[in-house]
Amino acid sequence: MAVVDFWFDFASSYSYIAAMRIEDEAERAGVRVRWRAFLLGPIFAAKGLVDSPFNLDPAKGAYMWRDLERLSEKHALAWRKPSVFPRSSVAAARIGAAFADEPWLPAFARAVFRLNFVEDAAIDALDGLQDAVVAAGGPADAAARAQQDPLKTALRAANDEAVARGLFGAPSFTVGAPPGTELFWGGDRMADAFAWASRHER
Amino acid sequence: MAVVDFWFDFASSYSYIAAMRIEDEAERAGVRVRWRAFLLGPIFAAKGLVDSPFNLDPAKGAYMWRDLERLSEKHALAWRKPSVFPRSSVAAARIGAAFADEPWLPAFARAVFRLNFVEDAAIDALDGLQDAVVAAGGPADAAARAQQDPLKTALRAANDEAVARGLFGAPSFTVGAPPGTELFWGGDRMADAFAWASRHER
């Protein structure tokens, strides 16, 4: 079965929409998805940005918030504009990276996205994250263990992988490993990524 | 018939793909397109950027060039990576803005895009632009007249309109005038813009 890596940041508004859509779309396309949490912050910081591009550029920011309203309606997804943006996503991302291959990870990830973009709640409280892990079917100590060595290094490795694949935004989709990685940026390109994987990966 | 404004910069690689696709897509959607040339340069300069974001961010640039290859193949369009990017598009944009409502304008615009992204040729030579106008069915003096008052002010007015509609990139699509403008950014959102216009504009 062809595999697509789905790269997301729990702080990213467009990642929320993609996370909610991707399993249905993948099933239709006959593709398997690997959920890959990473952090946009260090990638933005490396090019000198001190905040989200949506905060630094008022026109782009205004567009994004309106677009999210429209996209939520189009895909019949709940949506509330978060009162804090971007929220600190490092604690949740450490869980995502440390347990990337666990069967409960996608349900956990969707729960965190709902906290941020439906409940307008913080996503860096360990007890809330732990509740989300357990509700998704994961072990009771996962959230805490992911914040410490050796598991916390998984997020750094994921970010290194993201950079090696040319990522500069989220959500992104990749097919294959370097040097032959095909990168697709933005939720609008999800179907293109699946089609590419189906044609080129067997 | 519902109307969508199609905002493009002749220097913009993604605008090329959109320009080549839009008439077929509009016909299928039953929507009328107004071709609106404008300049991204002053909009980027106003936020402190001294070059195209694709040149300033190597990862984003590398992605864009690969993506253009894929999109050209997907839409069966000719494509050659230009040896100069972004090319000066002010002379061509003045023609586009001054003659925005002329029936020959879309054919002229496509010819200029082919010069830039298929022929890898300059798009600021007045004789080449004039040839493109005439080949599209326009008057022999249009290219020269558009560079002078009173016609040259049309481009400044178009850019003011673009800013008033919240534009920050190209291609973009707008439905309606401020304060109720709906903005869609990126060629991937063309169908969304058409659907919006069909539902909301009669």
Short mmCIF file of C-alpha atoms in Angstrom, two decimals:
data_model
loop_
_atom_site.label_atom_id
_atom_site.label_comp_id
_atom_site.label_asym_id
_atom_site.label_seq_id
_atom_site.Cartn_x
_atom_site.Cartn_y
_atom_site.Cartn_z
CA MET A 1 0.00 0.00 0.00
CA ALA A 2 1.35 3.41 -0.92
CA VAL A 3 2.36 5.59 2.03
CA VAL A 4 2.10 9.36 2.47
CA ASP A 5 3.70 11.21 5.38
CA PHE A 6 1.34 13.86 6.76
CA TRP A 7 3.32 16.64 8.45
CA PHE A 8 1.40 18.82 10.86
CA ASP A 9 1.89 21.29 13.68
CA PHE A 10 -0.76 21.27 16.43
CA ALA A 11 -0.62 25.09 16.41
CA SER A 12 -1.38 25.34 12.68
CA SER A 13 -4.93 26.25 11.71
CA TYR A 14 -4.73 24.72 8.24
CA SER A 15 -3.26 21.56 9.80
CA TYR A 16 -6.49 21.23 11.79
CA ILE A 17 -8.60 21.08 8.64
CA ALA A 18 -6.23 18.58 7.04
CA ALA A 19 -6.14 16.38 10.15
CA MET A 20 -9.91 16.14 10.20
CA ARG A 21 -10.18 15.28 6.50
CA ILE A 22 -7.20 13.06 5.86
CA GLU A 23 -8.35 9.61 6.96
CA ASP A 24 -11.50 9.67 4.81
CA GLU A 25 -9.55 11.00 1.84
CA ALA A 26 -6.79 8.43 2.30
CA GLU A 27 -9.28 5.59 2.44
CA ARG A 28 -10.92 6.79 -0.77
CA ALA A 29 -7.48 7.03 -2.42
CA GLY A 30 -6.29 3.66 -1.09
CA VAL A 31 -3.26 5.21 0.58
CA ARG A 32 -1.83 4.72 4.07
CA VAL A 33 -1.05 7.86 6.12
CA ARG A 34 1.79 8.27 8.60
CA TRP A 35 1.02 11.10 11.04
CA ARG A 36 4.16 13.18 11.53
CA ALA A 37 4.04 15.88 14.19
CA PHE A 38 6.69 18.57 13.91
CA LEU A 39 7.25 22.20 14.91
CA LEU A 40 7.05 25.10 12.50
CA GLY A 41 8.54 27.51 15.04
CA PRO A 42 12.19 26.47 14.65
CA ILE A 43 11.81 26.44 10.85
CA PHE A 44 10.38 29.97 10.87
CA ALA A 45 13.01 31.09 13.39
CA ALA A 46 15.80 29.76 11.16
CA LYS A 47 14.79 32.24 8.50
CA GLY A 48 14.51 35.12 10.96
CA LEU A 49 10.76 35.11 11.60
CA VAL A 50 9.81 35.86 15.20
CA ASP A 51 6.13 34.94 14.90
CA SER A 52 3.67 33.16 12.63
CA PRO A 53 3.59 34.65 9.11
CA PHE A 54 -0.16 35.08 9.70
CA ASN A 55 0.58 37.43 12.61
CA LEU A 56 3.44 39.22 10.86
CA ASP A 57 1.39 39.97 7.71
CA PRO A 58 -2.02 41.44 8.64
CA ALA A 59 -3.50 40.92 5.16
CA LYS A 60 -2.43 37.27 5.11
CA GLY A 61 -3.72 36.82 8.66
CA ALA A 62 -7.12 38.35 7.94
CA TYR A 63 -7.40 36.12 4.89
CA MET A 64 -6.48 32.98 6.82
CA TRP A 65 -9.10 33.49 9.54
CA ARG A 66 -11.85 34.11 6.98
CA ASP A 67 -10.65 31.18 4.91
CA LEU A 68 -10.77 28.88 7.93
CA GLU A 69 -14.42 29.82 8.48
CA ARG A 70 -15.19 28.95 4.87
CA LEU A 71 -13.18 25.71 4.88
CA SER A 72 -14.81 24.54 8.11
CA GLU A 73 -18.21 25.13 6.57
CA LYS A 74 -17.21 23.42 3.31
CA HIS A 75 -16.00 20.32 5.13
CA ALA A 76 -18.70 20.42 7.83
CA LEU A 77 -16.17 20.79 10.64
CA ALA A 78 -16.65 22.55 13.96
CA TRP A 79 -14.58 25.73 14.25
CA ARG A 80 -13.90 28.47 16.76
CA LYS A 81 -11.22 31.09 16.17
CA PRO A 82 -8.65 30.53 18.94
CA SER A 83 -8.10 33.42 21.32
CA VAL A 84 -4.37 32.63 21.33
CA PHE A 85 -2.47 32.02 18.09
CA PRO A 86 -0.20 30.25 17.63
CA ARG A 87 -0.51 28.16 20.78
CA SER A 88 2.56 26.44 22.21
CA SER A 89 2.51 23.00 20.64
CA VAL A 90 5.83 21.55 21.79
CA ALA A 91 4.42 19.29 24.54
CA ALA A 92 1.80 17.82 22.23
CA ALA A 93 4.29 17.51 19.37
CA ARG A 94 6.68 15.55 21.59
CA ILE A 95 3.90 13.02 22.15
CA GLY A 96 3.12 12.97 18.45
CA ALA A 97 6.73 12.38 17.49
CA ALA A 98 7.53 9.85 20.23
CA PHE A 99 4.50 7.71 19.46
CA ALA A 100 4.18 8.36 15.73
CA ASP A 101 3.57 4.71 14.84
CA GLU A 102 1.07 3.89 17.59
CA PRO A 103 -2.45 3.07 16.45
CA TRP A 104 -3.92 5.58 18.94
CA LEU A 105 -1.90 8.50 17.63
CA PRO A 106 -4.31 9.82 14.96
CA ALA A 107 -7.25 9.91 17.42
CA PHE A 108 -5.03 11.66 19.96
CA ALA A 109 -3.92 14.19 17.35
CA ARG A 110 -7.48 14.98 16.31
CA ALA A 111 -8.43 15.47 19.97
CA VAL A 112 -5.60 17.98 20.44
CA PHE A 113 -6.62 19.84 17.29
CA ARG A 114 -10.19 20.01 18.62
CA LEU A 115 -8.92 21.45 21.90
CA ASN A 116 -7.12 24.22 20.02
CA PHE A 117 -9.57 25.03 17.23
CA VAL A 118 -12.98 23.98 18.58
CA GLU A 119 -12.70 24.33 22.37
CA ASP A 120 -10.32 27.32 22.25
CA ALA A 121 -8.31 25.64 25.01
CA ALA A 122 -4.61 25.40 25.77
CA ILE A 123 -2.77 22.38 24.36
CA ASP A 124 0.30 22.48 26.59
CA ALA A 125 -1.24 21.25 29.88
CA LEU A 126 0.12 17.76 30.54
CA ASP A 127 -3.01 16.54 32.29
CA GLY A 128 -5.19 17.53 29.34
CA LEU A 129 -2.80 15.85 26.93
CA GLN A 130 -2.71 12.74 29.08
CA ASP A 131 -6.54 12.60 29.08
CA ALA A 132 -6.46 12.82 25.30
CA VAL A 133 -3.93 9.98 25.06
CA VAL A 134 -5.98 7.71 27.30
CA ALA A 135 -9.25 8.57 25.54
CA ALA A 136 -7.56 7.63 22.27
CA GLY A 137 -6.50 4.27 23.71
CA GLY A 138 -2.88 5.04 24.66
CA PRO A 139 -0.98 4.31 27.91
CA ALA A 140 -1.46 6.44 31.00
CA ASP A 141 2.20 7.52 31.17
CA ALA A 142 2.71 8.46 27.51
CA ALA A 143 2.26 12.23 27.84
CA ALA A 144 4.76 12.54 30.69
CA ARG A 145 7.32 10.11 29.23
CA ALA A 146 7.34 11.97 25.90
CA GLN A 147 8.58 15.13 27.64
CA GLN A 148 11.76 13.46 28.90
CA ASP A 149 14.77 11.67 27.49
CA PRO A 150 15.02 9.38 25.70
CA LEU A 151 11.61 9.99 24.06
CA LYS A 152 11.78 13.78 23.84
CA THR A 153 14.54 13.57 21.22
CA ALA A 154 12.04 12.07 18.77
CA LEU A 155 10.63 15.54 18.03
CA ARG A 156 14.04 16.95 17.26
CA ALA A 157 14.64 14.05 14.88
CA ALA A 158 11.25 14.66 13.26
CA ASN A 159 12.10 18.30 12.68
CA ASP A 160 15.46 17.34 11.17
CA GLU A 161 13.62 14.96 8.86
CA ALA A 162 11.15 17.69 7.93
CA VAL A 163 13.95 20.07 6.99
CA ALA A 164 15.73 17.35 5.02
CA ARG A 165 12.52 16.86 3.03
CA GLY A 166 12.35 20.58 2.23
CA LEU A 167 9.39 21.47 4.45
CA PHE A 168 8.71 25.16 5.03
CA GLY A 169 5.04 25.13 6.10
CA ALA A 170 2.18 22.99 7.34
CA PRO A 171 0.28 20.97 6.57
CA SER A 172 2.61 19.24 4.14
CA PHE A 173 2.60 15.81 2.56
CA THR A 174 5.66 13.87 1.44
CA VAL A 175 6.14 10.74 -0.60
CA GLY A 176 9.44 8.90 -0.33
CA ALA A 177 12.71 9.77 1.43
CA PRO A 178 15.51 12.11 0.35
CA PRO A 179 16.92 12.65 -2.18
CA GLY A 180 13.79 11.61 -4.09
CA THR A 181 11.16 13.09 -1.76
CA GLU A 182 8.11 14.60 -3.39
CA LEU A 183 6.72 17.43 -1.26
CA PHE A 184 3.21 18.84 -1.43
CA TRP A 185 2.42 21.93 0.64
CA GLY A 186 -1.03 22.86 1.87
CA GLY A 187 -4.26 21.02 2.49
CA ASP A 188 -5.38 21.80 -1.05
CA ARG A 189 -2.68 19.47 -2.33
CA MET A 190 -3.62 16.42 -0.27
CA ALA A 191 -5.27 14.72 -3.24
CA ASP A 192 -2.23 15.43 -5.44
CA ALA A 193 0.03 13.80 -2.83
CA PHE A 194 -2.19 10.72 -2.65
CA ALA A 195 -2.31 10.45 -6.44
CA TRP A 196 1.46 10.76 -6.62
CA ALA A 197 1.96 8.05 -4.01
CA SER A 198 -0.48 5.73 -5.78
CA ARG A 199 1.30 6.14 -9.11
CA HIS A 200 4.90 6.03 -7.90
CA GLU A 201 5.01 3.93 -4.70
CA ARG A 202 4.16 0.28 -4.62
CA MET B 1 -23.96 35.80 -14.88
CA ALA B 2 -21.78 35.64 -11.77
CA VAL B 3 -18.44 37.45 -12.06
CA VAL B 4 -15.05 36.58 -10.56
CA ASP B 5 -12.08 38.95 -10.67
CA PHE B 6 -8.89 37.09 -11.53
CA TRP B 7 -5.85 38.93 -10.15
CA PHE B 8 -2.52 38.05 -11.70
CA ASP B 9 1.03 39.32 -12.02
CA PHE B 10 2.80 38.54 -15.30
CA ALA B 11 5.94 37.75 -13.28
CA SER B 12 4.18 35.16 -11.10
CA SER B 13 4.77 31.52 -11.94
CA TYR B 14 1.56 30.27 -10.33
CA SER B 15 -0.34 33.03 -12.16
CA TYR B 16 0.82 31.44 -15.42
CA ILE B 17 -0.82 28.13 -14.60
CA ALA B 18 -4.02 29.86 -13.49
CA ALA B 19 -4.15 32.04 -16.62
CA MET B 20 -3.91 29.01 -18.85
CA ARG B 21 -6.65 27.10 -16.99
CA ILE B 22 -9.15 29.76 -16.06
CA GLU B 23 -11.29 30.18 -19.18
CA ASP B 24 -12.08 26.46 -19.45
CA GLU B 25 -12.83 26.25 -15.74
CA ALA B 26 -15.00 29.37 -15.83
CA GLU B 27 -17.01 28.04 -18.74
CA ARG B 28 -17.61 24.78 -16.92
CA ALA B 29 -18.68 26.73 -13.81
CA GLY B 30 -20.87 29.17 -15.76
CA VAL B 31 -18.97 32.17 -14.38
CA ARG B 32 -17.60 35.24 -16.15
CA VAL B 33 -13.97 36.19 -15.48
CA ARG B 34 -12.55 39.70 -15.33
CA TRP B 35 -8.78 39.64 -15.94
CA ARG B 36 -7.12 42.02 -13.48
CA ALA B 37 -3.40 42.64 -13.94
CA PHE B 38 -1.60 44.06 -10.92
CA LEU B 39 1.90 44.16 -9.41
CA LEU B 40 3.00 42.08 -6.45
CA GLY B 41 6.24 44.06 -6.10
CA PRO B 42 4.78 47.12 -4.35
CA ILE B 43 2.70 44.87 -2.06
CA PHE B 44 5.79 42.87 -1.06
CA ALA B 45 7.84 46.08 -0.71
CA ALA B 46 5.22 47.57 1.63
CA LYS B 47 5.90 44.76 4.09
CA GLY B 48 9.67 45.12 3.77
CA LEU B 49 10.41 42.34 1.29
CA VAL B 50 13.12 43.21 -1.23
CA ASP B 51 12.57 40.24 -3.54
CA SER B 52 10.10 37.46 -4.31
CA PRO B 53 9.40 35.25 -1.26
CA PHE B 54 10.48 32.36 -3.50
CA ASN B 55 13.94 33.90 -3.83
CA LEU B 56 14.17 34.95 -0.18
CA ASP B 57 13.27 31.48 1.16
CA PRO B 58 15.35 28.78 -0.57
CA ALA B 59 13.14 25.91 0.63
CA LYS B 60 9.98 27.63 -0.61
CA GLY B 61 11.70 28.48 -3.89
CA ALA B 62 12.93 24.93 -4.50
CA TYR B 63 9.44 23.67 -3.77
CA MET B 64 7.81 26.16 -6.15
CA TRP B 65 10.01 25.24 -9.12
CA ARG B 66 9.40 21.52 -8.63
CA ASP B 67 5.70 22.15 -8.10
CA LEU B 68 5.47 24.13 -11.34
CA GLU B 69 6.93 21.18 -13.23
CA ARG B 70 4.31 18.91 -11.71
CA LEU B 71 1.42 21.32 -12.28
CA SER B 72 2.41 21.90 -15.90
CA GLU B 73 2.39 18.16 -16.44
CA LYS B 74 -0.91 17.73 -14.62
CA HIS B 75 -2.62 20.39 -16.72
CA ALA B 76 -0.77 19.50 -19.96
CA LEU B 77 0.82 22.94 -20.22
CA ALA B 78 4.15 23.84 -21.79
CA TRP B 79 6.74 24.94 -19.22
CA ARG B 80 10.31 26.14 -19.11
CA LYS B 81 11.89 27.45 -15.92
CA PRO B 82 12.68 31.11 -16.62
CA SER B 83 16.34 32.10 -16.41
CA VAL B 84 15.30 35.40 -14.75
CA PHE B 85 12.81 35.45 -11.87
CA PRO B 86 10.85 37.49 -11.21
CA ARG B 87 10.88 39.35 -14.54
CA SER B 88 9.92 43.02 -14.66
CA SER B 89 6.21 42.98 -15.40
CA VAL B 90 5.30 46.66 -15.08
CA ALA B 91 5.09 47.43 -18.82
CA ALA B 92 2.87 44.42 -19.49
CA ALA B 93 0.78 45.10 -16.38
CA ARG B 94 0.12 48.68 -17.53
CA ILE B 95 -1.36 47.26 -20.73
CA GLY B 96 -3.37 44.74 -18.74
CA ALA B 97 -4.77 47.38 -16.40
CA ALA B 98 -5.44 50.03 -19.06
CA PHE B 99 -7.32 47.63 -21.33
CA ALA B 100 -8.80 45.30 -18.69
CA ASP B 101 -12.24 45.20 -20.30
CA GLU B 102 -11.15 44.73 -23.92
CA PRO B 103 -12.08 41.43 -25.52
CA TRP B 104 -8.48 40.89 -26.71
CA LEU B 105 -6.98 41.21 -23.22
CA PRO B 106 -7.12 37.54 -22.13
CA ALA B 107 -5.38 36.35 -25.32
CA PHE B 108 -2.76 39.07 -24.89
CA ALA B 109 -2.22 38.05 -21.27
CA ARG B 110 -1.77 34.39 -22.14
CA ALA B 111 0.76 35.37 -24.84
CA VAL B 112 2.79 37.36 -22.31
CA PHE B 113 2.72 34.47 -19.85
CA ARG B 114 3.95 32.14 -22.61
CA LEU B 115 6.82 34.55 -23.34
CA ASN B 116 7.90 34.41 -19.70
CA PHE B 117 7.28 30.78 -18.79
CA VAL B 118 7.51 28.89 -22.08
CA GLU B 119 9.85 30.97 -24.29
CA ASP B 120 12.01 32.18 -21.35
CA ALA B 121 11.94 35.64 -22.94
CA ALA B 122 11.78 39.17 -21.50
CA ILE B 123 8.31 40.66 -21.11
CA ASP B 124 9.29 44.31 -20.84
CA ALA B 125 10.24 45.00 -24.47
CA LEU B 126 7.58 47.29 -25.93
CA ASP B 127 7.84 45.88 -29.44
CA GLY B 128 7.26 42.33 -28.19
CA LEU B 129 4.30 43.48 -26.12
CA GLN B 130 2.89 45.38 -29.08
CA ASP B 131 3.18 42.27 -31.26
CA ALA B 132 1.27 40.35 -28.62
CA VAL B 133 -1.48 42.98 -28.51
CA VAL B 134 -1.91 42.96 -32.28
CA ALA B 135 -1.83 39.16 -32.48
CA ALA B 136 -4.60 39.11 -29.87
CA GLY B 137 -6.70 41.52 -31.94
CA GLY B 138 -5.91 44.81 -30.19
CA PRO B 139 -4.92 48.20 -31.63
CA ALA B 140 -1.39 48.89 -32.87
CA ASP B 141 -0.79 51.74 -30.42
CA ALA B 142 -2.08 50.08 -27.22
CA ALA B 143 1.27 49.00 -25.78
CA ALA B 144 2.83 52.44 -26.11
CA ARG B 145 -0.24 54.39 -24.97
CA ALA B 146 -0.54 52.26 -21.83
CA GLN B 147 2.92 53.43 -20.68
CA GLN B 148 1.88 57.11 -20.60
CA ASP B 149 -0.68 59.29 -18.92
CA PRO B 150 -3.59 59.13 -18.78
CA LEU B 151 -3.63 55.32 -19.27
CA LYS B 152 -0.64 54.46 -17.10
CA THR B 153 -2.56 55.47 -13.95
CA ALA B 154 -4.87 52.48 -14.47
CA LEU B 155 -2.25 50.13 -13.01
CA ARG B 156 -1.86 52.23 -9.88
CA ALA B 157 -5.65 52.18 -9.46
CA ALA B 158 -5.68 48.42 -9.96
CA ASN B 159 -3.07 47.96 -7.25
CA ASP B 160 -5.04 50.21 -4.90
CA GLU B 161 -8.10 48.05 -5.59
CA ALA B 162 -6.09 44.90 -4.95
CA VAL B 163 -4.93 46.18 -1.57
CA ALA B 164 -8.46 47.29 -0.68
CA ARG B 165 -9.62 43.73 -1.37
CA GLY B 166 -6.96 42.32 0.94
CA LEU B 167 -4.69 40.78 -1.69
CA PHE B 168 -1.23 39.65 -0.58
CA GLY B 169 -0.28 37.17 -3.31
CA ALA B 170 -1.08 35.94 -6.80
CA PRO B 171 -2.98 34.44 -8.37
CA SER B 172 -5.99 35.54 -6.36
CA PHE B 173 -9.71 35.53 -7.06
CA THR B 174 -12.26 37.96 -5.62
CA VAL B 175 -16.03 38.03 -5.61
CA GLY B 176 -17.74 41.35 -4.89
CA ALA B 177 -16.38 44.73 -3.83
CA PRO B 178 -15.35 45.94 -0.35
CA PRO B 179 -16.43 45.70 2.38
CA GLY B 180 -18.03 42.39 1.36
CA THR B 181 -15.24 41.05 -0.84
CA GLU B 182 -14.57 37.34 -0.71
CA LEU B 183 -10.91 36.62 -1.43
CA PHE B 184 -9.47 33.28 -2.54
CA TRP B 185 -5.69 32.97 -2.76
CA GLY B 186 -3.86 30.52 -5.03
CA GLY B 187 -4.71 28.62 -8.16
CA ASP B 188 -5.89 25.70 -6.03
CA ARG B 189 -8.83 27.82 -4.88
CA MET B 190 -10.12 28.80 -8.33
CA ALA B 191 -13.00 26.33 -8.14
CA ASP B 192 -13.93 27.56 -4.65
CA ALA B 193 -14.09 31.14 -5.96
CA PHE B 194 -16.30 30.10 -8.86
CA ALA B 195 -18.60 28.13 -6.57
CA TRP B 196 -18.83 31.10 -4.18
CA ALA B 197 -19.70 33.49 -7.03
CA SER B 198 -22.34 31.12 -8.39
CA ARG B 199 -24.03 30.78 -4.99
CA HIS B 200 -23.83 34.41 -3.89
CA GLU B 201 -23.82 36.62 -7.02
CA ARG B 202 -26.67 36.81 -9.45
#
